[in-house]
Backbone as a ProteinNet text record, in pm:
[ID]
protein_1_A
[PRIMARY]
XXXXXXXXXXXXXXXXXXXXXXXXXXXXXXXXXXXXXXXXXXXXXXXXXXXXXXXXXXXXXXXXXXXXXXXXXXXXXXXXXXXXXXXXXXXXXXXXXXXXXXXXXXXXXXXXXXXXXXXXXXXXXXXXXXXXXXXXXXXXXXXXXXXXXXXXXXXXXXXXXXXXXXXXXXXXXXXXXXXXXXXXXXXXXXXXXXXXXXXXXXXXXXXXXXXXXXXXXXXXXXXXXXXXXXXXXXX
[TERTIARY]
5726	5825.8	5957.9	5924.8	6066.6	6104.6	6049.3	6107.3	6129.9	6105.3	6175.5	6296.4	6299	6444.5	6579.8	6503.8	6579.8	6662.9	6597.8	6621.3	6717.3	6691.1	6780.2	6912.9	6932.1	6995.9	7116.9	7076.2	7145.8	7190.1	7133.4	7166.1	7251.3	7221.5	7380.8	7436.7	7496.2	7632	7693.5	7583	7614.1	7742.4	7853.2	7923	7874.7	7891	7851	7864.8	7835.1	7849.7	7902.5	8031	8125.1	8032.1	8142.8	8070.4	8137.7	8084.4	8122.5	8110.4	8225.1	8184	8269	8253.3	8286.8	8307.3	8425	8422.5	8464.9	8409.1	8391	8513.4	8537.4	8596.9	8709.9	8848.4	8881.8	8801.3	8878	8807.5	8901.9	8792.3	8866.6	8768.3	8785.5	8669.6	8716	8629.5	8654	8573.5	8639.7	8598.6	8596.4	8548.7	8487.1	8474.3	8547.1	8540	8570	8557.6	8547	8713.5	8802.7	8887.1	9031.8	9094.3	9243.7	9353.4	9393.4	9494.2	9598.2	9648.2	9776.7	9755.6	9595.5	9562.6	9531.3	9568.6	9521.9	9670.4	9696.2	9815.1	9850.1	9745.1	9769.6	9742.5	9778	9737	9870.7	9890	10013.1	9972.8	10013.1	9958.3	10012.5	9904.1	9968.1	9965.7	10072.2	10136.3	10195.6	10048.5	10050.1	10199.3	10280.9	10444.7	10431.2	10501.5	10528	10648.5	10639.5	10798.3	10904.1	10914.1	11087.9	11043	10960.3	11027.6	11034.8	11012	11082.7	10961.5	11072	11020.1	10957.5	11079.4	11086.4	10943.3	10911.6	10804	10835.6	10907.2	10991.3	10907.4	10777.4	10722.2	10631.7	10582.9	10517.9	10527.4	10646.2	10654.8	10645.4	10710.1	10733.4	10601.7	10625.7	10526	10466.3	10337.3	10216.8	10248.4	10259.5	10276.9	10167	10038.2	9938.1	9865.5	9927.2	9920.8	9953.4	9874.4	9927.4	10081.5	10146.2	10273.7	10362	10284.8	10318.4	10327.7	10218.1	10182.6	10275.7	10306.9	10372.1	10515.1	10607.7	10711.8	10649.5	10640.5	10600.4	10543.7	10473.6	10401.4	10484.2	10519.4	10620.9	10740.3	10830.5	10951.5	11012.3	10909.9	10923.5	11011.1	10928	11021.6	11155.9	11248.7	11350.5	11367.7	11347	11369.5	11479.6	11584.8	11770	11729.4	11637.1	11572.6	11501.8	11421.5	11293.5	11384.1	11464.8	11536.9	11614.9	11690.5	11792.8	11705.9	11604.8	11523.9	11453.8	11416.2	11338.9	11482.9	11567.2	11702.8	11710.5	11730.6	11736.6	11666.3	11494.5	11405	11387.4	11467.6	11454.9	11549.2	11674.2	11780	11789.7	11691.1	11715.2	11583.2	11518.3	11417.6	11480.8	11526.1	11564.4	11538.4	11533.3	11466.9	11424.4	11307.7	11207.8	11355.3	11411.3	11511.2	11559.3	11630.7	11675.6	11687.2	11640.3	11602.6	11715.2	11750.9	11839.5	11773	11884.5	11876	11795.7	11809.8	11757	11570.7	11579.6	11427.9	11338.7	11442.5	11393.9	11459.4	11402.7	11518.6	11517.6	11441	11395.9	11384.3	11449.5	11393.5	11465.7	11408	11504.2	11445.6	11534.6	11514.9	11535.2	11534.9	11546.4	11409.2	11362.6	11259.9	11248.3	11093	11104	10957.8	10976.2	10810.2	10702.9	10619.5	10458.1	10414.5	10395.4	10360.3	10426	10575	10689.8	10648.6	10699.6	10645.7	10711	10754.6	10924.1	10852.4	10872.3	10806.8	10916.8	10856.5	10920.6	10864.4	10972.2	10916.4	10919.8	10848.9	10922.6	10816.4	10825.4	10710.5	10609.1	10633.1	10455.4	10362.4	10471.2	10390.1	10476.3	10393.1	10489	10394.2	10510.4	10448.8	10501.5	10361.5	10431.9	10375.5	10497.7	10481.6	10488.6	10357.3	10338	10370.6	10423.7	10438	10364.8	10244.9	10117.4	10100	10175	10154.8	10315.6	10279.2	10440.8	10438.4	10573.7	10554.7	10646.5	10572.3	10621	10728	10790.4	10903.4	10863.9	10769.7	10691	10631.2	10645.1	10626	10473.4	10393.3	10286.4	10256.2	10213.6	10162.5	10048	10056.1	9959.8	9976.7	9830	9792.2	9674.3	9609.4	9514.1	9465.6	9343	9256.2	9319.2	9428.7	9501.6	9624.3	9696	9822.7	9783	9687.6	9642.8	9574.1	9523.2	9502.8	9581	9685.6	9820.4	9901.6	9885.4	9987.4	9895.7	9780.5	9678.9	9704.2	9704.9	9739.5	9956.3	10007.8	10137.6	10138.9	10075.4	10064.1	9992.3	9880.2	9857.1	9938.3	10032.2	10161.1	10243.5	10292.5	10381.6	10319.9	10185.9	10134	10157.3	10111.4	10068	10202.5	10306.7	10472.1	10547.6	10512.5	10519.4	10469.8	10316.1	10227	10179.3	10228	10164.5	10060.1	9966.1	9779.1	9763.1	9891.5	9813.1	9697.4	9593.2	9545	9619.8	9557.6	9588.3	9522.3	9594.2	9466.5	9552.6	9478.4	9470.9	9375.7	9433.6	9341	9287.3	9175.8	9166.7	9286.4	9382.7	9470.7	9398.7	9440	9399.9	9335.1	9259.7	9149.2	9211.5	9344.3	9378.4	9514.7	9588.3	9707.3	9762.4	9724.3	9830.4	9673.3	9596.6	9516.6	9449.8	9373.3	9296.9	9184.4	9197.5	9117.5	8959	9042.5	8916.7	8761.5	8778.4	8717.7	8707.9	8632.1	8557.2	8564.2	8587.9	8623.2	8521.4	8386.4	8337.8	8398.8	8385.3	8454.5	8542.8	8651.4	8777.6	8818.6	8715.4	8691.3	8624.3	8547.8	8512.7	8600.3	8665.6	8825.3	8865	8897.6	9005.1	8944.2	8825.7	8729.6	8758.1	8727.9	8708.9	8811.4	8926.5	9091.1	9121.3	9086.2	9107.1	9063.4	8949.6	8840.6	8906.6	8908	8955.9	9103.5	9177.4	9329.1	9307.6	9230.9	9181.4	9087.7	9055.6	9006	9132.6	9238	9300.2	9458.2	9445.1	9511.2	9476.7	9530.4	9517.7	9614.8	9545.2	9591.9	9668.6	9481.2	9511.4	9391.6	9440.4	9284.1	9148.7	9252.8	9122.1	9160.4	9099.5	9120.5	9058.4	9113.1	9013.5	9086.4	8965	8975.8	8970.7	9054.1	9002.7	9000.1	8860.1	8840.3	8808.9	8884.1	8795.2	8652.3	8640.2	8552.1	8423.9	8497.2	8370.6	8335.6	8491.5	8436.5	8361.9	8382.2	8299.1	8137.9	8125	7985.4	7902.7	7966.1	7924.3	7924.1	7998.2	7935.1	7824.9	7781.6	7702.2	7670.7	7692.4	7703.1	7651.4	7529.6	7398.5	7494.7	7466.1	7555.5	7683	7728.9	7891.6	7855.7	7751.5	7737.3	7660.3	7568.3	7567.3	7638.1	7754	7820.2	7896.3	7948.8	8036.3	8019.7	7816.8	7733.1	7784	7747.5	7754.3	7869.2	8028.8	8103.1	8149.6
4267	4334.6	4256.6	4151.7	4030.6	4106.2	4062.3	4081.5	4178.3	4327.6	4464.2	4447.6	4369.1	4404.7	4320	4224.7	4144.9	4207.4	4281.6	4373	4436.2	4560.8	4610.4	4585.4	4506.1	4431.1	4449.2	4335	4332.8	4445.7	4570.5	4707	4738.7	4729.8	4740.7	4669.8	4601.5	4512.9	4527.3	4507.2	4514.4	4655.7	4625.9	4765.8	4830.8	4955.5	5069.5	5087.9	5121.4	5115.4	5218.4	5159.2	5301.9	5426.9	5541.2	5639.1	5655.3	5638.9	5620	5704	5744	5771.1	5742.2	5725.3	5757	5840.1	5891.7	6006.3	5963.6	6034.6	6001.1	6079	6172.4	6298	6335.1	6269.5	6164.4	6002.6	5942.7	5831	5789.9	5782.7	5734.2	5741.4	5649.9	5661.6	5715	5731.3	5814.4	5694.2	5668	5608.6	5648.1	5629.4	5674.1	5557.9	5496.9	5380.7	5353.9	5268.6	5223.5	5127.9	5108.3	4992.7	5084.8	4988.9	5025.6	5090.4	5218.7	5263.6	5182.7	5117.4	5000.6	4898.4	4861.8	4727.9	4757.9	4861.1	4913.4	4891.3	4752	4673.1	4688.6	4766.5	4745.4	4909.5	4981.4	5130.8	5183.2	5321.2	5421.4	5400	5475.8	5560.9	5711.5	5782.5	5919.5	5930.4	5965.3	5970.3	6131.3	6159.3	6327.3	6343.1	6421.5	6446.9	6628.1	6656.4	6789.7	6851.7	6997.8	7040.1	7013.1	6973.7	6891.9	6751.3	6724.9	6539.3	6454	6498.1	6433.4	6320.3	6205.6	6048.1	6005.6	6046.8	5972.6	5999	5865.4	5819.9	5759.1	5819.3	5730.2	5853.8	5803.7	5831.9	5916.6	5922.3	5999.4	6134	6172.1	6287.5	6413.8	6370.7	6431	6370.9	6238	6153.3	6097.1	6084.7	5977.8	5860.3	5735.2	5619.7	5559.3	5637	5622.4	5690.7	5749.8	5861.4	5760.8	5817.3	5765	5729.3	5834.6	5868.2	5743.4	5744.6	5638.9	5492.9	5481.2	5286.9	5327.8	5434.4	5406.3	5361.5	5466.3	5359.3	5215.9	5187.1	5037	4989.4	5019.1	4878	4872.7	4969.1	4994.5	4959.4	5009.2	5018.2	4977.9	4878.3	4795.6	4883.3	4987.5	5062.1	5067.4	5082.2	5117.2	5227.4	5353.6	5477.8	5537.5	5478.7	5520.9	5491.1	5381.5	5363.4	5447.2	5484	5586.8	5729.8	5791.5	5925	5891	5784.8	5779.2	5824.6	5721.9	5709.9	5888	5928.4	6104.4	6179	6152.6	6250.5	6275.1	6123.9	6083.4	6165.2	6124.1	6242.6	6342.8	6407.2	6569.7	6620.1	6570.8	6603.8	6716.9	6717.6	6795.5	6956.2	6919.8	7034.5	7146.3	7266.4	7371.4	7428.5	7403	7417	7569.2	7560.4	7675	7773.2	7648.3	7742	7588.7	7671.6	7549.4	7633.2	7569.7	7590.5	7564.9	7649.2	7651.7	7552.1	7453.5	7369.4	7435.7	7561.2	7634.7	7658.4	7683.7	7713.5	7579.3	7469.5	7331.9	7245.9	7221.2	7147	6948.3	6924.9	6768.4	6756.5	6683	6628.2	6684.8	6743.3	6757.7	6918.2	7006.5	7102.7	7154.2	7095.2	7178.3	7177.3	7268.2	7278.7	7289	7265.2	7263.4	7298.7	7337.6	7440.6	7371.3	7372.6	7321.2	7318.2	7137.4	7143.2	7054	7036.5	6926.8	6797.3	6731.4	6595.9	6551.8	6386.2	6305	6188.2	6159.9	5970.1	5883.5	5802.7	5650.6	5565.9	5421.8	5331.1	5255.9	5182.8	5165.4	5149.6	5229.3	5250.1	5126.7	5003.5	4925.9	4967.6	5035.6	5083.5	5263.3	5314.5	5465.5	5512.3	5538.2	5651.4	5749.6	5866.9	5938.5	6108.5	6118.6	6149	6319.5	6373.4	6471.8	6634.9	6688.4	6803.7	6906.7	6879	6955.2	7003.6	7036	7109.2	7172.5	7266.9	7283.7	7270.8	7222.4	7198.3	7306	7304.5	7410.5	7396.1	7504.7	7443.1	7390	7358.4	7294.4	7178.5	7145.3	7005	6983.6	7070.1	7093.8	7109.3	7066.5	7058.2	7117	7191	7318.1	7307.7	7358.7	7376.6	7401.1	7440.8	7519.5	7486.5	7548.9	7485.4	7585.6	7690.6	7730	7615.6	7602.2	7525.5	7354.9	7377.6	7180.2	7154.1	7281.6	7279.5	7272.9	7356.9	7385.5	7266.7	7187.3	6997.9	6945.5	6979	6842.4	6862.5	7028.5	7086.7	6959.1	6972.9	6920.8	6809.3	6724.5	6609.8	6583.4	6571.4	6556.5	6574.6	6672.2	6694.6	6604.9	6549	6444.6	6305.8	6298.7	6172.1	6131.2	6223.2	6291.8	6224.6	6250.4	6234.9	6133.8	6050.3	5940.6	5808.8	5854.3	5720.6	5646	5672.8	5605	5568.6	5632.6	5625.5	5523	5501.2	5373.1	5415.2	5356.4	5357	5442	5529.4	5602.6	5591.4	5577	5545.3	5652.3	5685.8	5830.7	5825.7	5891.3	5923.7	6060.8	6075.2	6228.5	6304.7	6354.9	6499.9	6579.1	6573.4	6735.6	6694.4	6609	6557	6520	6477.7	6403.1	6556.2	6500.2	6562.2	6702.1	6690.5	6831.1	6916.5	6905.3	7023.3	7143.4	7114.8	7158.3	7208.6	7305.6	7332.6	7345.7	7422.9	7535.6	7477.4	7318.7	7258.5	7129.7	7084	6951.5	6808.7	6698.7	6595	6603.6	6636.3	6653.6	6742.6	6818.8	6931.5	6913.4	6858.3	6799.4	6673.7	6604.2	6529.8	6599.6	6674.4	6730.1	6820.5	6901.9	7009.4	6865.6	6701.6	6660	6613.9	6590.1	6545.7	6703.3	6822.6	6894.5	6901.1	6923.5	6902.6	6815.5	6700.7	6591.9	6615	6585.9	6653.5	6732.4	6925.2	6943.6	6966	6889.1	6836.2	6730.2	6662	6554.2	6596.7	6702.2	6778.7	6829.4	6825.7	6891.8	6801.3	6677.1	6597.8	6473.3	6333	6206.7	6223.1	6198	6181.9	6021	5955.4	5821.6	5756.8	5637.9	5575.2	5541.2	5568.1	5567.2	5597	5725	5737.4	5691.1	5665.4	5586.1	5661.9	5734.1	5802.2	5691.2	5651.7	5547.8	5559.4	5541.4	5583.2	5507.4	5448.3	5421.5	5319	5256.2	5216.5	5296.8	5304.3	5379.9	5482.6	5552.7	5706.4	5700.1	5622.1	5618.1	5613.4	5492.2	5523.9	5648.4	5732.1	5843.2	5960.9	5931.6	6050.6	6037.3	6164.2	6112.9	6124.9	6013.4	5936.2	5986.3	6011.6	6050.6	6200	6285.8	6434.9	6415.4	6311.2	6346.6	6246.6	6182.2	6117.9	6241.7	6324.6	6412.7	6516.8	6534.9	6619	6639.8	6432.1	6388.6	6400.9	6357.7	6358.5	6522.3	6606.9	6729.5	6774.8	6696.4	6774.3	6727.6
-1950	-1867.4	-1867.3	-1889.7	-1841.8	-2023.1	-2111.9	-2251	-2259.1	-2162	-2194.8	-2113.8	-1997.4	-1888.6	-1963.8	-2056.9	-2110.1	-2235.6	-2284.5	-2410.3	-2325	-2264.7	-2186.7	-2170.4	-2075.3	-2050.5	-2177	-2280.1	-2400.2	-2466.1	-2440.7	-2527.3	-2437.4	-2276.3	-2251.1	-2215.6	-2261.1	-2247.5	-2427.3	-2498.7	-2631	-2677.3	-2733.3	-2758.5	-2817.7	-2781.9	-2890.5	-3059.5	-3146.7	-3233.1	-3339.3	-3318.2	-3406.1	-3494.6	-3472.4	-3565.8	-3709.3	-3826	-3944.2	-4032.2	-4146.7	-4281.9	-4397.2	-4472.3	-4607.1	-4725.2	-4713.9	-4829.7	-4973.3	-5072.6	-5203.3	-5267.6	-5202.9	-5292.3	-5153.6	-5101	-5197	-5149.4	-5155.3	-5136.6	-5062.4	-4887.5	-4731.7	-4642.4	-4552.6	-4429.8	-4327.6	-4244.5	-4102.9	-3985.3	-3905.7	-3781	-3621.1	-3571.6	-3429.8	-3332.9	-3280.1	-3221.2	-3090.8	-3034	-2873.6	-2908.1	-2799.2	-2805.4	-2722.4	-2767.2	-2745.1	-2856.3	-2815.3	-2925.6	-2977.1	-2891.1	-2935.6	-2987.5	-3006.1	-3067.3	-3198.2	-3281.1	-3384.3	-3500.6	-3475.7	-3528.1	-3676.1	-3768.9	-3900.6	-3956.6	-3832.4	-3876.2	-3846	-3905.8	-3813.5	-3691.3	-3628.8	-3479.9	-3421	-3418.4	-3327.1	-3225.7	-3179.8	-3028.3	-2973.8	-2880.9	-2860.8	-2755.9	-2770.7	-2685.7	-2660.5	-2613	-2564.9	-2665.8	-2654	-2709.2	-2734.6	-2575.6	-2542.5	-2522	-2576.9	-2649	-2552	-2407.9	-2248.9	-2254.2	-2221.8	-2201.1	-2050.4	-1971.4	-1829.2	-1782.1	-1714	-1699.1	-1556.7	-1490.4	-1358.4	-1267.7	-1124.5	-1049.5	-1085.2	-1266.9	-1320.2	-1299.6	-1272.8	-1242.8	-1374.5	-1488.2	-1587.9	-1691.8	-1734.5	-1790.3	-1740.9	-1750.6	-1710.4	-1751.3	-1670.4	-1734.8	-1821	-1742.1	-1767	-1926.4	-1956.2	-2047.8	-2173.2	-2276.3	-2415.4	-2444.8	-2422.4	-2461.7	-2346.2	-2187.3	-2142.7	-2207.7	-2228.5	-2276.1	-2406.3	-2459	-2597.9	-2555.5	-2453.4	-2387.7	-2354.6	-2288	-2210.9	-2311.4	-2442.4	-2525.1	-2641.1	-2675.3	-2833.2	-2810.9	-2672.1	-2691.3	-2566.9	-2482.5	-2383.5	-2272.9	-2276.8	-2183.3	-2166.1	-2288.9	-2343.6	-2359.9	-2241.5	-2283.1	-2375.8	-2323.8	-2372	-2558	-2601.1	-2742.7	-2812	-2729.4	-2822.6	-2766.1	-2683.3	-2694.8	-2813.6	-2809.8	-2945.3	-3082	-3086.5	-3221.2	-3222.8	-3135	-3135.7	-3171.8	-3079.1	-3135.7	-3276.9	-3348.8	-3520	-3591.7	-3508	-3597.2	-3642	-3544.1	-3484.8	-3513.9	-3561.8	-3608.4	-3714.5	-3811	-3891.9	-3866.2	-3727.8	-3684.5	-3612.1	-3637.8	-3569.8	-3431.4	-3312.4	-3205.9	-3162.4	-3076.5	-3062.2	-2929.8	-2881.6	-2716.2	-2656.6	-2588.8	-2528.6	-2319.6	-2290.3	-2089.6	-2052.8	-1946.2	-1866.1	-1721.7	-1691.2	-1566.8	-1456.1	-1462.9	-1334.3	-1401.3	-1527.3	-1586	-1591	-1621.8	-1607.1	-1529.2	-1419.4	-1309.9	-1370.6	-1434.1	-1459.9	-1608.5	-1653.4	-1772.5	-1907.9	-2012.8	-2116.8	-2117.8	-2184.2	-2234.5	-2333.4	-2465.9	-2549.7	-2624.6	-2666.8	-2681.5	-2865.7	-2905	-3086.1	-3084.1	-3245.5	-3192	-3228.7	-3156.9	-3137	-3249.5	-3270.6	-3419.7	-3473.4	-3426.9	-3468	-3473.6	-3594.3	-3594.4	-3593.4	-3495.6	-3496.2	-3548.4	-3667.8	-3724.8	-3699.6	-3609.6	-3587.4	-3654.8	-3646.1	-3712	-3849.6	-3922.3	-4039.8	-4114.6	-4244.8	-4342.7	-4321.8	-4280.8	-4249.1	-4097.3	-4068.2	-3914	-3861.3	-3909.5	-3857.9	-3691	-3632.3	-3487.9	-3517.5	-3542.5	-3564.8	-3410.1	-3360.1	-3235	-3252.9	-3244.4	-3242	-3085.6	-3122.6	-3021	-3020.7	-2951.7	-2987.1	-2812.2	-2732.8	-2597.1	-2555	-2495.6	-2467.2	-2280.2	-2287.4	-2127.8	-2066.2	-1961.3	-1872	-1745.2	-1734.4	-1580.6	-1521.7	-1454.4	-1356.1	-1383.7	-1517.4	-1534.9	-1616	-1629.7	-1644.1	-1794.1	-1890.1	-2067.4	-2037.2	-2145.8	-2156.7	-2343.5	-2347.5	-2488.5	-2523.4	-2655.8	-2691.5	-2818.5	-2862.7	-3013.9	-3103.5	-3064.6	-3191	-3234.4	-3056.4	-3097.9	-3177.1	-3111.7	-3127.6	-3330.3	-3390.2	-3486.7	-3581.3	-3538.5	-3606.5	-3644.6	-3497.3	-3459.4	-3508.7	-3574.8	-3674.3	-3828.7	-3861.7	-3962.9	-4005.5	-3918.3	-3911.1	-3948.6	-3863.3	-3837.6	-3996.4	-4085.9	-4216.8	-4313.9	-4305.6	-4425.7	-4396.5	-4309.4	-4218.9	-4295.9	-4252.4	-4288.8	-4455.8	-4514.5	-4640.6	-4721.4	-4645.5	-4705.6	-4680	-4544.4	-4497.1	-4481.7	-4506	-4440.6	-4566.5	-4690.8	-4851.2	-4791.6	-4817.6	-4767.5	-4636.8	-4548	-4468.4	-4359	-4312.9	-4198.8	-4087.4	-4061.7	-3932.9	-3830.3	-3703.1	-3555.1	-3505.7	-3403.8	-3298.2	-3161.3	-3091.7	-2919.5	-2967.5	-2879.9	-2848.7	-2800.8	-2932.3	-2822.4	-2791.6	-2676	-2589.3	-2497.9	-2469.4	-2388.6	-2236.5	-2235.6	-2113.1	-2034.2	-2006.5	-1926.3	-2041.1	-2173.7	-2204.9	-2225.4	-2128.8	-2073.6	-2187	-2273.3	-2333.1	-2297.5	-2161.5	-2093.7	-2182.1	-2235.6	-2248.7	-2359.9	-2407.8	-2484.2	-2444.4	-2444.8	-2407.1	-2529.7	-2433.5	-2539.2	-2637.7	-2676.7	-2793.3	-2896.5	-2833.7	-2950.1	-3030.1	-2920.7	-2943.9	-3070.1	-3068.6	-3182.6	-3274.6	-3271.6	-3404.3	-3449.2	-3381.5	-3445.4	-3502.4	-3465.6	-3512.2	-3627.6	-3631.2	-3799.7	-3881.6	-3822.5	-3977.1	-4012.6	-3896.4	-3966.6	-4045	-4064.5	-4119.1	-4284.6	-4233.8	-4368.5	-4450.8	-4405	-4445.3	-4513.8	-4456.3	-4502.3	-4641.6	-4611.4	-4762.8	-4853.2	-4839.7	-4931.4	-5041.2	-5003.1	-5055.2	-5155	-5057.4	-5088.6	-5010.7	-5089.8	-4996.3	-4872.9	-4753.2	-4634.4	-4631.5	-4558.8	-4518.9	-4597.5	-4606.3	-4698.1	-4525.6	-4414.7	-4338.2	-4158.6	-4142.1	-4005.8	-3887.9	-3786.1	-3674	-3579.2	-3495	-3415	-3282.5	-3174.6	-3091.4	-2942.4	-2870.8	-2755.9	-2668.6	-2543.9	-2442.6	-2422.7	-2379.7	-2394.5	-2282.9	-2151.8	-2086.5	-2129	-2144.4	-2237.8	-2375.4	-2448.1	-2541.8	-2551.2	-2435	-2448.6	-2344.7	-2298.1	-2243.8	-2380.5	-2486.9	-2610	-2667.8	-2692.7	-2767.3	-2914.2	-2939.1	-3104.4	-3208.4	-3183.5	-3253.5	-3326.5	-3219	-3233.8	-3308.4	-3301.3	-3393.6	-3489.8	-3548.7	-3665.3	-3770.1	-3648.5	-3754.2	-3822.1	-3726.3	-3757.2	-3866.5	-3828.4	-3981.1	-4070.2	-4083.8	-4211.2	-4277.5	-4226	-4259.7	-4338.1	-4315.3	-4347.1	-4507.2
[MASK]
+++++++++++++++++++++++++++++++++++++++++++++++++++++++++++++++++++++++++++++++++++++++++++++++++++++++++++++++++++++++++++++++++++++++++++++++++++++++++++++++++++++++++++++++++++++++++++++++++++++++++++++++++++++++++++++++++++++++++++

């Protein structure tokens, strides 16, 4: 009994153990991992944003500080907002916008809006962010989005990479999972739309020589592993 509580014990505390694969055709892995998105120092990174591009992160009213897109001000750009609007302006410069809100339609924040799907790459070819607009936000402050729009901003987001990232390492969060409200699908799912997208995007051409999907550590070990290793296997 002591040598089973002891075992125990060790299985949990021990981390979980990434979910893995390897594809042949082309040739790139896929990862599933426990950790921190920002510690993923030698990869791109995607960084899920809204329509209108809006930063402010002041009483979380607009942005979650807490939010990906948060720690990406505060860890990337040291909370230099007046920096990363300049650098998104640059990006976006040559993207045609979806409308632009009237003060009264949007009382806070920015309004011009670009269509769902838009990709703004920061950064410099050894490290690209490349900040995806995969929810559109609403007057009220509220990101909203869906497994058509969110397929579409993964579909985006691979041609982007594809043209930008010369095969590097890509790391990523679950989009959809947190604040731009993917109601209607559950963080499992949610990772598997972002594997077959993937998949099938490198089926077709080199993406990245290797994606890492990166989660949480509590949340991580509440998936379950088993189910999305087979899933990977499958595809």
């Amino acid at each position: 009994m002591v040598v089973a509580a002891a075992a125990y014990g060790v299985a949990r505390a021990w981390p979980p153990s990434p979910v893995r694969r390897r594809l042949t055709h082309p040739d790139c892995s896929i990862k599933l991992t426990a950790g921190d998105l920002f510690d993923q120092i030698e990869s791109h990174l995607v960084v899920g944003f809204t329509d209108t591009f809006d930063t402010d992160t002041r009483d979380d009213r607009i942005i979650n500080r807490g939010s990906v897109q948060g720690q990406f001000l505060t860890r990337i750009y040291d909370d230099d907002r007046a920096r990363l609007d300049m650098d998104l302006e640059a990006a976006l410069a040559g993207v045609a916008p979806a409308g632009v809100l009237t003060r009264q339609e949007k009382p806070l924040g920015k309004r011009t809006r670009y269509p769902v799907g838009t990709v703004a790459t920061l950064g410099t070819p050894q490290r690209l962010f490349f900040c995806v607009g995969y929810s559109a936000m609403s007057p009220d402050l509220v990101a909203q989005s869906g497994p058509d729009e969110l397929w579409h901003s993964l579909g985006q987001l691979w041609a982007e990479a594809h043209r930008r990232g010369q095969r590097g390492g890509i790391a990523m969060a679950v989009v959809g999972a947190g604040l731009a409200r993917v109601d209607a699908v559950q963080r499992p799912t949610l990772i598997k739309l972002i594997l077959l997208s993937f998949v099938a995007a490198s089926r077709q051409r080199v993406i990245s020589r290797e994606l890492s999907i990166v989660v949480p550590p509590g949340e991580f070990a509440e998936l379950d592993r088993l189910e999305l290793q087979e899933f990977l296997d499958s595809l």
